[in-house]
Coordinates of C-alpha atoms and ligand atoms in Angstrom, one line a residue:
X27 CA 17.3 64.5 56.3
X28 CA 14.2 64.0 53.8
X29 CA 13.6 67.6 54.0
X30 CA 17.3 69.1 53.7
X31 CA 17.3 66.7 50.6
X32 CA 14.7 68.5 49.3
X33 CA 16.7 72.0 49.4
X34 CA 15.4 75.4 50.8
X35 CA 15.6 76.1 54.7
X36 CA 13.7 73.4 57.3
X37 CA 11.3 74.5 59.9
X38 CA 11.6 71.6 62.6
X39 CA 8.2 71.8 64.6
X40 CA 6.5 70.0 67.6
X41 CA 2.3 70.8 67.7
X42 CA 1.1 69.2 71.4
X43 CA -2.9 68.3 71.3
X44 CA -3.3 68.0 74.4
X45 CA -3.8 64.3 75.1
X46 CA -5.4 63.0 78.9
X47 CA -3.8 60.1 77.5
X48 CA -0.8 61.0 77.9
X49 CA 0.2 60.5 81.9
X50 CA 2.4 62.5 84.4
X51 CA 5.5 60.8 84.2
X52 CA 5.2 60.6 80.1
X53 CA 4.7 64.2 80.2
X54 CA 7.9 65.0 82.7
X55 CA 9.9 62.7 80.2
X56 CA 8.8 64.9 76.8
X57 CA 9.0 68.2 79.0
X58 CA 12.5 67.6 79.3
X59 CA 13.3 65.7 76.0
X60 CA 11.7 68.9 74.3
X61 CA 13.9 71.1 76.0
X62 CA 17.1 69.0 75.2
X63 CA 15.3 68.9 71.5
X64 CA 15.4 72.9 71.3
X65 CA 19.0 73.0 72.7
X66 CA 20.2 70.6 70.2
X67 CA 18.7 72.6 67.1
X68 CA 20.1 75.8 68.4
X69 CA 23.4 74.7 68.3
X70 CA 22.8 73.4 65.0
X71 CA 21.8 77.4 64.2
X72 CA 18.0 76.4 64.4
X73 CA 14.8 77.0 66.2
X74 CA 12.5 74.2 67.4
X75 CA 9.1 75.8 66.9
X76 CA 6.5 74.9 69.5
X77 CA 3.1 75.0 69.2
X78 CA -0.3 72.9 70.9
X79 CA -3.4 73.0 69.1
X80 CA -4.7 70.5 66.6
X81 CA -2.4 69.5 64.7
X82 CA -3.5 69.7 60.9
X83 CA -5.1 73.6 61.4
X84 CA -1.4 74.3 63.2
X85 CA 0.5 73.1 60.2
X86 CA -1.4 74.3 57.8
X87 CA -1.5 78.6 59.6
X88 CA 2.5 77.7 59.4
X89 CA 2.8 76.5 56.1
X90 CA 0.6 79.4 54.6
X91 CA 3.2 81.7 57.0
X92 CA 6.4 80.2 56.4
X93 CA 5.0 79.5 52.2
X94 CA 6.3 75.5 53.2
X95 CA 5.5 73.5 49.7
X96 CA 5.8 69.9 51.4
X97 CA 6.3 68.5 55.2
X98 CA 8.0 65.6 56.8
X99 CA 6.7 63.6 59.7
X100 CA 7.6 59.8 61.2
X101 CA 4.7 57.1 61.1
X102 CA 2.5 56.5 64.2
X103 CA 1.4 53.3 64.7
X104 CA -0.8 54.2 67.6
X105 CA -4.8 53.9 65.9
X106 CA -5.4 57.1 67.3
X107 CA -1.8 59.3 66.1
X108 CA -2.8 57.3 62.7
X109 CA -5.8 59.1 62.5
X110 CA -4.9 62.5 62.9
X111 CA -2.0 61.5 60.8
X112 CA -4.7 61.1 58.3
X113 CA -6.4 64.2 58.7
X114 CA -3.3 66.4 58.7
X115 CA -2.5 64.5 55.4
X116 CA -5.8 64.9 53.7
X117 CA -5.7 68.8 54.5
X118 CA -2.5 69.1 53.4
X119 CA -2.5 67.9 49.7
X120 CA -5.7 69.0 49.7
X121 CA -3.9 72.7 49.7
X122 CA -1.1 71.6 47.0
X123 CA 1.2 71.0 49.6
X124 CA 3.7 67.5 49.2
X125 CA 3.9 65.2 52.2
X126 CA 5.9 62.6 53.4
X127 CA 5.7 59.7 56.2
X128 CA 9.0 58.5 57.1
X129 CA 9.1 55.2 58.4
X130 CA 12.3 56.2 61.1
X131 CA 11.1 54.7 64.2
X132 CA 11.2 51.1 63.1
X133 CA 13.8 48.8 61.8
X134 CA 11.6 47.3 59.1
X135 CA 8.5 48.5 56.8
X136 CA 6.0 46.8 58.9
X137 CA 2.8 47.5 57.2
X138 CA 4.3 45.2 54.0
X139 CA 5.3 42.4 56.2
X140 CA 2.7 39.7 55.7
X141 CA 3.2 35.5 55.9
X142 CA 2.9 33.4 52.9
X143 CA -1.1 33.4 53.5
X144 CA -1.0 37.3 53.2
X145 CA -1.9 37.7 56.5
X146 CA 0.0 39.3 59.2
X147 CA 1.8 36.7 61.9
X148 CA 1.0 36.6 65.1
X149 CA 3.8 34.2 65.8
X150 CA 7.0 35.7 66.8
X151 CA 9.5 33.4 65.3
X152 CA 8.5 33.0 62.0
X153 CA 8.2 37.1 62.4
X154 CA 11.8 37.5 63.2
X155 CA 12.9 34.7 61.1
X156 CA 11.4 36.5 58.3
X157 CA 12.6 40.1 59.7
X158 CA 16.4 38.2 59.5
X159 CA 16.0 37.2 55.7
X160 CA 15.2 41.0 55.0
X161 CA 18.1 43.5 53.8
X162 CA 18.6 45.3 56.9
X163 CA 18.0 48.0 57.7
X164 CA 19.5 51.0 56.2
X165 CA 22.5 53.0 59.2
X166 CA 21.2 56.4 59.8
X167 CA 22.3 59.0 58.7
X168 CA 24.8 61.3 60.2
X169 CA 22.9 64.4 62.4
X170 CA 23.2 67.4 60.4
X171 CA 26.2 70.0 61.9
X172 CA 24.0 72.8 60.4
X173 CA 20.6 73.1 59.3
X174 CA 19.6 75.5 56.2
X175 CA 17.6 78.4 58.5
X176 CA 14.8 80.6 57.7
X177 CA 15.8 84.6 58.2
X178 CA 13.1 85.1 60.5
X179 CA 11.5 82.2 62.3
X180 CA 7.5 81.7 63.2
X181 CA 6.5 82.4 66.7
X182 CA 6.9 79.4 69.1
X183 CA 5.4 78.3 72.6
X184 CA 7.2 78.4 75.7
X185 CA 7.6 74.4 76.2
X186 CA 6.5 75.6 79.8
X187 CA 3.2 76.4 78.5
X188 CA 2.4 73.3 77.3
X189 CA 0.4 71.7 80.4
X190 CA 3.6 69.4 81.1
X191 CA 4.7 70.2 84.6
X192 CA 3.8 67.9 86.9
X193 CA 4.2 68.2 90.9
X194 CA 7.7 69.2 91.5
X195 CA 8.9 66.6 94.5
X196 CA 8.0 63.9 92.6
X197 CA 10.1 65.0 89.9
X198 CA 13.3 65.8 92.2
X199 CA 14.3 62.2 92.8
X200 CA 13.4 61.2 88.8
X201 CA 15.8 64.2 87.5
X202 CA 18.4 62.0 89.2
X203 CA 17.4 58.8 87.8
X204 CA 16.8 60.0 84.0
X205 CA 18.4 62.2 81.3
X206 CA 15.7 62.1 78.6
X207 CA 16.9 63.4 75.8
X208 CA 19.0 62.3 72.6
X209 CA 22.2 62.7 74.4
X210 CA 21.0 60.5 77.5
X211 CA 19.7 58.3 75.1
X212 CA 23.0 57.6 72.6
X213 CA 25.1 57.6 76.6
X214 CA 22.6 54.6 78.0
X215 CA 23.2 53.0 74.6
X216 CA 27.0 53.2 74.4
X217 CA 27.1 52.6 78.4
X218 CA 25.4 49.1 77.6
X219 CA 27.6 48.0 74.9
X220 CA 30.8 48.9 76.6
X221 CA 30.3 47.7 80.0
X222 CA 26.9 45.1 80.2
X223 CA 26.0 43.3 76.8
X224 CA 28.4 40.2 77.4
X225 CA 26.6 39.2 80.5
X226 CA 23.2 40.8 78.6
X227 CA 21.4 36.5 78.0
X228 CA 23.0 35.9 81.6
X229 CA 21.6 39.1 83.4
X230 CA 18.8 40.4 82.1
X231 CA 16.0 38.0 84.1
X232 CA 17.8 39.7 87.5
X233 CA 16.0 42.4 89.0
X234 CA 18.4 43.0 91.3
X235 CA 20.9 43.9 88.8
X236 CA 21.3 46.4 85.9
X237 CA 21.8 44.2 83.6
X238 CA 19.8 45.8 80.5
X239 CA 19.8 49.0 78.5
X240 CA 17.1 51.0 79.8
X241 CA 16.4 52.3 76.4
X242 CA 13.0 52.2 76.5
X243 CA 11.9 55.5 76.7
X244 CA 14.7 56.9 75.1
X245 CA 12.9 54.7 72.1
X246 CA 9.5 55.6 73.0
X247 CA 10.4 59.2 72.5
X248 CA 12.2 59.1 69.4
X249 CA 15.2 60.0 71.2
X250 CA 17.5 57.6 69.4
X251 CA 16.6 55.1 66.7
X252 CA 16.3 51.5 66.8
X253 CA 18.2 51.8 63.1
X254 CA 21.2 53.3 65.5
X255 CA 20.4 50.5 68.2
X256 CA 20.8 47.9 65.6
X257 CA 23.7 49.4 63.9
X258 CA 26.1 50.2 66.7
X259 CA 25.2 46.7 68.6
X260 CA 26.1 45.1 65.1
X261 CA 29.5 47.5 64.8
X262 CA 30.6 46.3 68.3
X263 CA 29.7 42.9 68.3
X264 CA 32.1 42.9 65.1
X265 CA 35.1 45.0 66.3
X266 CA 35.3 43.3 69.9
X267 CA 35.4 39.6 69.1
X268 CA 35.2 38.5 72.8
X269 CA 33.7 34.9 73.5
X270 CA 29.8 35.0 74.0
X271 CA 29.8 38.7 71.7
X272 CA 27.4 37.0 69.4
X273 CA 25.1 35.7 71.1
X274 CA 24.4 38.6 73.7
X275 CA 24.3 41.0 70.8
X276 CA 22.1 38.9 69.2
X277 CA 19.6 38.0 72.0
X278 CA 19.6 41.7 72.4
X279 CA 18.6 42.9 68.9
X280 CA 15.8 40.0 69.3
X281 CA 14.4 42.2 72.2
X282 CA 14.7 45.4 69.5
X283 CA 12.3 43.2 67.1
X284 CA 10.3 42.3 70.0
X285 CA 9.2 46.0 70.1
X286 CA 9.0 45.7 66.2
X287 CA 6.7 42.7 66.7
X288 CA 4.6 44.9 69.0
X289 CA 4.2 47.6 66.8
X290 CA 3.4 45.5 63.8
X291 CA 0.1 44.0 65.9
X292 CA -0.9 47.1 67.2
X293 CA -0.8 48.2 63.5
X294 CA -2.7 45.2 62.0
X295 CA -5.2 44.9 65.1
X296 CA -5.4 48.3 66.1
X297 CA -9.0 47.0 68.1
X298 CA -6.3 45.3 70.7
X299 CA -5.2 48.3 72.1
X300 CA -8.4 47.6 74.6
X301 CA -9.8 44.5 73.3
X302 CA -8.3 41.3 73.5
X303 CA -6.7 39.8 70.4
X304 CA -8.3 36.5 71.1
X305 CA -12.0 37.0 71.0
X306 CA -13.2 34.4 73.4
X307 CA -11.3 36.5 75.9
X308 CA -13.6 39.2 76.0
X309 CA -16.0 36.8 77.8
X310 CA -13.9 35.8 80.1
X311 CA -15.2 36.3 84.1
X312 CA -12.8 39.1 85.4
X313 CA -14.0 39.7 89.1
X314 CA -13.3 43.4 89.4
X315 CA -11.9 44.4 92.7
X316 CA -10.8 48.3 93.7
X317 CA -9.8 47.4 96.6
X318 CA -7.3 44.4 95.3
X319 CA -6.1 46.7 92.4
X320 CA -5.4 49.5 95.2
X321 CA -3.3 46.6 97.2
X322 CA -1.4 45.8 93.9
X323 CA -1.0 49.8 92.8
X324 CA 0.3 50.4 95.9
X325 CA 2.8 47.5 96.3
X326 CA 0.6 45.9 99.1
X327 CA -0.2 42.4 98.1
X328 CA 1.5 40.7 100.8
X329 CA 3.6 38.7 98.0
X330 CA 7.3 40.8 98.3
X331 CA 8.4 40.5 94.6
X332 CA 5.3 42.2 93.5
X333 CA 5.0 44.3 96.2
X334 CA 9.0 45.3 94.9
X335 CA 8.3 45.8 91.7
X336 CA 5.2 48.1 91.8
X337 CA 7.0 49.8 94.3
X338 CA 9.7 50.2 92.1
X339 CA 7.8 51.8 89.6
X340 CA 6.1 53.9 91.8
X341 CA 9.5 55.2 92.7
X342 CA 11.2 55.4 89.6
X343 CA 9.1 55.4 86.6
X344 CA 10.6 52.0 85.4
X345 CA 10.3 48.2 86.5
X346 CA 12.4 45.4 85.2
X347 CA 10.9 43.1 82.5
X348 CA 10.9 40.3 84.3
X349 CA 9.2 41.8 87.2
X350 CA 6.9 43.2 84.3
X351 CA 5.7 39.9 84.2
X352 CA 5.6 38.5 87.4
X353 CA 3.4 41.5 88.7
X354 CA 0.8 41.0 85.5
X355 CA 0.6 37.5 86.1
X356 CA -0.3 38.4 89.7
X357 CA -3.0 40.6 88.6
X358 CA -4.9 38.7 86.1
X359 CA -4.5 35.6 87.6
X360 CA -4.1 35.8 91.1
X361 CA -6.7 38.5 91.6
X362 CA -8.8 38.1 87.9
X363 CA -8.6 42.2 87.6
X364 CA -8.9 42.7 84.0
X365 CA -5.0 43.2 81.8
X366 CA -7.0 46.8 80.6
X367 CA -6.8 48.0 84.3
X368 CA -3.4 47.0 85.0
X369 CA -2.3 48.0 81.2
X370 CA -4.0 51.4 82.5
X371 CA -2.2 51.6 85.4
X372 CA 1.3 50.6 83.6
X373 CA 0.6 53.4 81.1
X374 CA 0.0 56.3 84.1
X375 CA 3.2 55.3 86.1
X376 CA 6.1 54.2 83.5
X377 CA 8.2 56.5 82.2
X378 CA 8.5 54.2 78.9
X379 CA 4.7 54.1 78.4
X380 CA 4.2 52.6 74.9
X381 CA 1.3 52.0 74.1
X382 CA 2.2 49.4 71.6
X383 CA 4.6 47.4 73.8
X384 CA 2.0 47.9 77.0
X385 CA -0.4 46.1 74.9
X386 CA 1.4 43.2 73.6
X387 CA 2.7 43.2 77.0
X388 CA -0.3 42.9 78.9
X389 CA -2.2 40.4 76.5
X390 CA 1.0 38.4 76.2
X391 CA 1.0 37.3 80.1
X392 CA -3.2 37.3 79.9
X393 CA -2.8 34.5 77.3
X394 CA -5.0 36.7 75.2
X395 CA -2.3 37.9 72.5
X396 CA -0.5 37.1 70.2
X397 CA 1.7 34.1 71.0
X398 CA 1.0 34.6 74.1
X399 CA 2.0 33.1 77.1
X400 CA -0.8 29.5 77.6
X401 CA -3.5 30.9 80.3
X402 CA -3.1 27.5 82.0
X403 CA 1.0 29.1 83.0
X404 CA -0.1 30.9 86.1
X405 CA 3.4 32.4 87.7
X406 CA 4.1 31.5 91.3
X407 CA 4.9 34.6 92.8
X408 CA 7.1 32.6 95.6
X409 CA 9.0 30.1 93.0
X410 CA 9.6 33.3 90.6
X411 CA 11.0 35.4 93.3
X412 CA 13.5 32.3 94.5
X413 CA 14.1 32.4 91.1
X414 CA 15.2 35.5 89.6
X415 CA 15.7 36.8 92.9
X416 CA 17.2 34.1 95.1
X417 CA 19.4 36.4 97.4
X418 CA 16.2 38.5 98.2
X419 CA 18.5 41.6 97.2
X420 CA 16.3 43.4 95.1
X421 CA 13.1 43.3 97.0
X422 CA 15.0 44.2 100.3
X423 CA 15.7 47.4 98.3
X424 CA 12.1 48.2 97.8
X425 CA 10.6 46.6 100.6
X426 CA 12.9 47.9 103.4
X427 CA 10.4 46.8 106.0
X428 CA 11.9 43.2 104.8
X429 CA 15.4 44.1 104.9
X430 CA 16.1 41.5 108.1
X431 CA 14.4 38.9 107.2
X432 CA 16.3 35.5 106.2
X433 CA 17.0 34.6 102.7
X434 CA 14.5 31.5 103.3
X435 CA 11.5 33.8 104.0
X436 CA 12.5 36.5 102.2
X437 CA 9.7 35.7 99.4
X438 CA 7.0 34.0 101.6
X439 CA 7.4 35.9 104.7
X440 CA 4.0 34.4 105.9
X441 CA 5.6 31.1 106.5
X442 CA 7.9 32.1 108.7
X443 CA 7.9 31.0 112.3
X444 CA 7.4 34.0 114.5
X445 CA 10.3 34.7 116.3
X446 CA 12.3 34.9 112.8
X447 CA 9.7 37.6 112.1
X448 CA 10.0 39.0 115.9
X449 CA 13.8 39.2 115.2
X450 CA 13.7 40.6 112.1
X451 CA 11.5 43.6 113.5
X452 CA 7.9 42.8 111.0
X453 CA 4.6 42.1 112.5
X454 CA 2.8 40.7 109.7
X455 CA -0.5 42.9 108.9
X456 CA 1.1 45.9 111.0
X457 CA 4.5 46.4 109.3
X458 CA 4.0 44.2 105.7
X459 CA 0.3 43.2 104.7
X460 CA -0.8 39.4 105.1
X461 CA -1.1 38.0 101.5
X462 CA -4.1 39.3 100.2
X463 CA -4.7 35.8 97.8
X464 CA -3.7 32.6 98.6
X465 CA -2.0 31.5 95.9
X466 CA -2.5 28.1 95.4
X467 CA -6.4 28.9 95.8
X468 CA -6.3 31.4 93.6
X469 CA -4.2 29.5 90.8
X470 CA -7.2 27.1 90.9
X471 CA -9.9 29.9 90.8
X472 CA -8.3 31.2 87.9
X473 CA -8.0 27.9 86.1
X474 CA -12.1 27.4 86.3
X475 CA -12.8 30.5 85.2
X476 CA -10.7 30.0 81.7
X477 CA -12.3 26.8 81.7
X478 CA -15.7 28.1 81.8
X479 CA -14.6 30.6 79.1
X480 CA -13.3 27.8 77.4
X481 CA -16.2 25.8 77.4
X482 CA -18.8 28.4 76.5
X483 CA -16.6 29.1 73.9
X484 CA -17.2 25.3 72.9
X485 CA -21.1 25.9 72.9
Ligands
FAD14 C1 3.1 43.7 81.2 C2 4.2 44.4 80.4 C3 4.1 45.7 80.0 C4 5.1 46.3 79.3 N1 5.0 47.7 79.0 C5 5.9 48.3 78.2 C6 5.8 49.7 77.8 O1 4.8 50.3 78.1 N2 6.8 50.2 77.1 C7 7.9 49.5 76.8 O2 8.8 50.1 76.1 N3 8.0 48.2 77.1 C8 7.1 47.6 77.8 N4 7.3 46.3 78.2 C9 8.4 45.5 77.6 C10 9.7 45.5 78.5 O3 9.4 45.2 79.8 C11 10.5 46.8 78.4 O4 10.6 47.2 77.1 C12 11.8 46.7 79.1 O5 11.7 46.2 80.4 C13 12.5 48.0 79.1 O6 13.8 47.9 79.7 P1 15.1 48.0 78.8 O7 15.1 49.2 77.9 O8 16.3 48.0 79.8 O9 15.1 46.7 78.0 P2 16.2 45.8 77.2 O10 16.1 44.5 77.8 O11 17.5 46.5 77.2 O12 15.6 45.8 75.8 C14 15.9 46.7 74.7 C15 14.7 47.3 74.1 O13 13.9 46.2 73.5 C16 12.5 46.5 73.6 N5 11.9 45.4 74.3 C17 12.4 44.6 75.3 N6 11.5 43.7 75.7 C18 10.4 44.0 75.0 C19 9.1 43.3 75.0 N7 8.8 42.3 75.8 N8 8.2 43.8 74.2 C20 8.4 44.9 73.4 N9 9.6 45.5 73.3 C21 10.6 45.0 74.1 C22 12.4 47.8 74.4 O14 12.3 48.9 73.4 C23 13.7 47.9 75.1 O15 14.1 49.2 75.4 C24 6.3 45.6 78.9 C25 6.4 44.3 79.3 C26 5.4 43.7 80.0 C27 5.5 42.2 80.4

């Protein structure tokens, strides 16, 4: 919109430098969302131009080509983007040319937001309470039915081209699954207000159940904005009026500033995205096992809710937040790999790979973040499956090796007595791995080594 409002025709680009970063299912997910990108300008009587290269010498050929006197691009707040942002900037004005960064992925300006000490927080609540007594933020504006078109448009890449295609059976069962793109991405949102948000606070710990948006890489991408999130949430929660609106809406735009929250730290601490925000972690004795991260990367801990969710991500390029947790708990505490290799691992494998939310993420169940989670809170993988899982349903859908065994087992199948096992067809170590920790041990192993952290720390 900040470049029709300028006047003269708009050249909508993409430049891909190719990034290893940038994993297989990430790459499946922009493949497509590029595709549904250059649909959606067409029939707005434009041309997505494609192009890979770096990024500042391909704008600046095409600006020299097309005679463009200013271009329009969305803030990064990945340290890496912001630095090529830079660059592109620099060589830009440099050559006369006016730029802009819009600030269109976030809800809030978050580079101004600072506490009363002019520092930034690092505590959530006073982040969101101080997010709450800002205007908010502006409704987007209506997509364009027609955008003003050059007569003869630059040459443009073959998205095919690009280095996205990744092995094709893979892919068959996750073209089922997703529908990247900005129309997948405004029919998950309006499928979530119209049918699950009342039952959103009640739901959304349940694995079993699809009880939350699945927005996240629809955000990730820049498929739809968390200004549209906010604003249509807000609309409905004040057209329906049923009992318990408010408060699901409102727990649910808290998880939207979450992701704000996330973005601001990565932003203020860029040196987190690999280093702990709390120094004294950096010390701490990780015991670095390939063999135990293999077991966990491959859903074979022996421990059936993390074995389900890293199987569900395996499978679908997605797990459930509250498995999210449970399995980074398991891996940090229960087996003292380091968050980096399981953030890595998060960041090759989910289809909503952020690198911003992975971060906070991961160093929020370390204890090493930003209001984090206390190191001394050390999940039990049993109690949080009985928990949030306490039919075994969703880790009989992933583990289907478990499917007959009794609701009383079904998250410590190592307790029980053999002929349940016998009857329920498993063979512990043959059929489903032993545990590969045992938990209680491990909760205590994990406990000294913060303490020795803690106490060097002291020194
Ligand atoms: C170890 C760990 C790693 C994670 N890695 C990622 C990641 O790489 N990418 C990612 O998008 N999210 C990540 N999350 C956050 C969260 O698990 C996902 O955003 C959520 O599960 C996505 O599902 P949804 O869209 O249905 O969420 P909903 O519950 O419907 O939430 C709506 C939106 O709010 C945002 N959100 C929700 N929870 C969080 C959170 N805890 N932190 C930041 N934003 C949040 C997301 O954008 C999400 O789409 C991680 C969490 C953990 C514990």
């Amino acid at each position: 919109m900040a470049a029709m409002d300028r006047g003269g025709p708009v050249i909508p680009v993409f430049i891909w430098e190719d990034d290893p970063a940038v994993a297989s299912m990430s790459r499946w997910w922009l493949a497509r969302s590029l595709k549904n990108l250059q649909r959606d300008f067409l029939a707005i009587k434009s041309c997505l131009i494609v192009r890979k290269g770096d990024a500042s010498e391909v704008l600046m050929a095409l600006a020299r080509k097309t005679k463009a006197g200013a271009v329009f691009w969305d803030k990064s707040f990945e340290p890496a983007q912001r630095k090529v942002d830079e660059a592109i900037r620099e060589k830009l004005v440099r050559a006369g040319i006016f730029c802009e960064v819009l600030n269109d992925s976030m809800l809030f300006d978050l580079a101004r937001i600072l506490n009363k000490q002019g520092t930034p927080y690092k505590v959530f609540t006073p982040f969101w309470n101080y997010c709450l007594s800002l205007e908010g933020p502006s409704a987007p504006a209506k997509s364009p039915v027609k955008l003003p078109a050059l007569s003869r448009w630059p040459h443009s890449e073959a998205i095919e081209t690009l280095g996205l295609k990744v092995r094709a059976k893979w892919t068959e069962k996750m073209e089922l699954l997703w529908k990247p793109g900005a129309q997948g991405a405004s029919v998950a949102l309006r499928k979530f207000l119209d049918g699950k948000i009342d039952d959103y606070p009640r739901e959304r710990d349940r694995p079993s159940v699809e009880g939350t948006s699945k927005l996240s890489a629809h955000l990730h991408f820049g498929e739809i904005s968390a200004r549209k999130v906010w604003h249509e949430t807000r609309k409905n929660m004040a057209s329906e009026r049923r009992p318990g609106m408010m408060r699901a809406s409102e727990a649910f735009l808290r998880q939207i500033v979450w992701r704000e929250f996330a973005h601001y730290l990565l932003y203020h601490f860029p040196e987190t995205a690999t280093a702990p925000l709390r120094k004294e972690f950096s010390k701490f004795s990780w015991r670095k096992d390939a063999r135990l991260l293999g077991a966990w990367q491959k859903g074979k801990t022996g421990y059936p809710i993390v074995d389900a969710g890293m199987r569900e991500l395996w499978a679908t390029g997605w797990m459930h937040n509250r498995v999210r947790m449970i399995v980074a708990s398991f891996l940090v505490k229960d087996l003292l790999q380091p968050w980096q290799a399981g953030a890595a691992w998060f960041m090759d494998t989910l289809a909503d790979a952020d690198l911003a939310n992975n971060t906070f993420g991961w160093q929020w169940v370390a204890g090493c973040g930003a209001d984090a989670a206390p190191y001394f809170r050390i999940f039990n993988p049993t109690l949080q499956g009985e928990k949030f899982d306490s039919q075994g349903d969703y880790v009989r859908r992933w583990i289907p090796e478990l499917s007959k065994v009794p609701v009383r087992f079904i998250h410590n199948p190592w307790l029980a007595p053999p002929e349940i096992l016998t009857k329920a067809g498993v063979q512990l170590g043959e059929d489903y791995p032993e545990p590969v920790v045992d938990h209680d041990a491990a909760r205590k192993r994990a406990l000294f080594a913060y303490d020795r952290m803690a106490k060097n720390r002291r020194k």
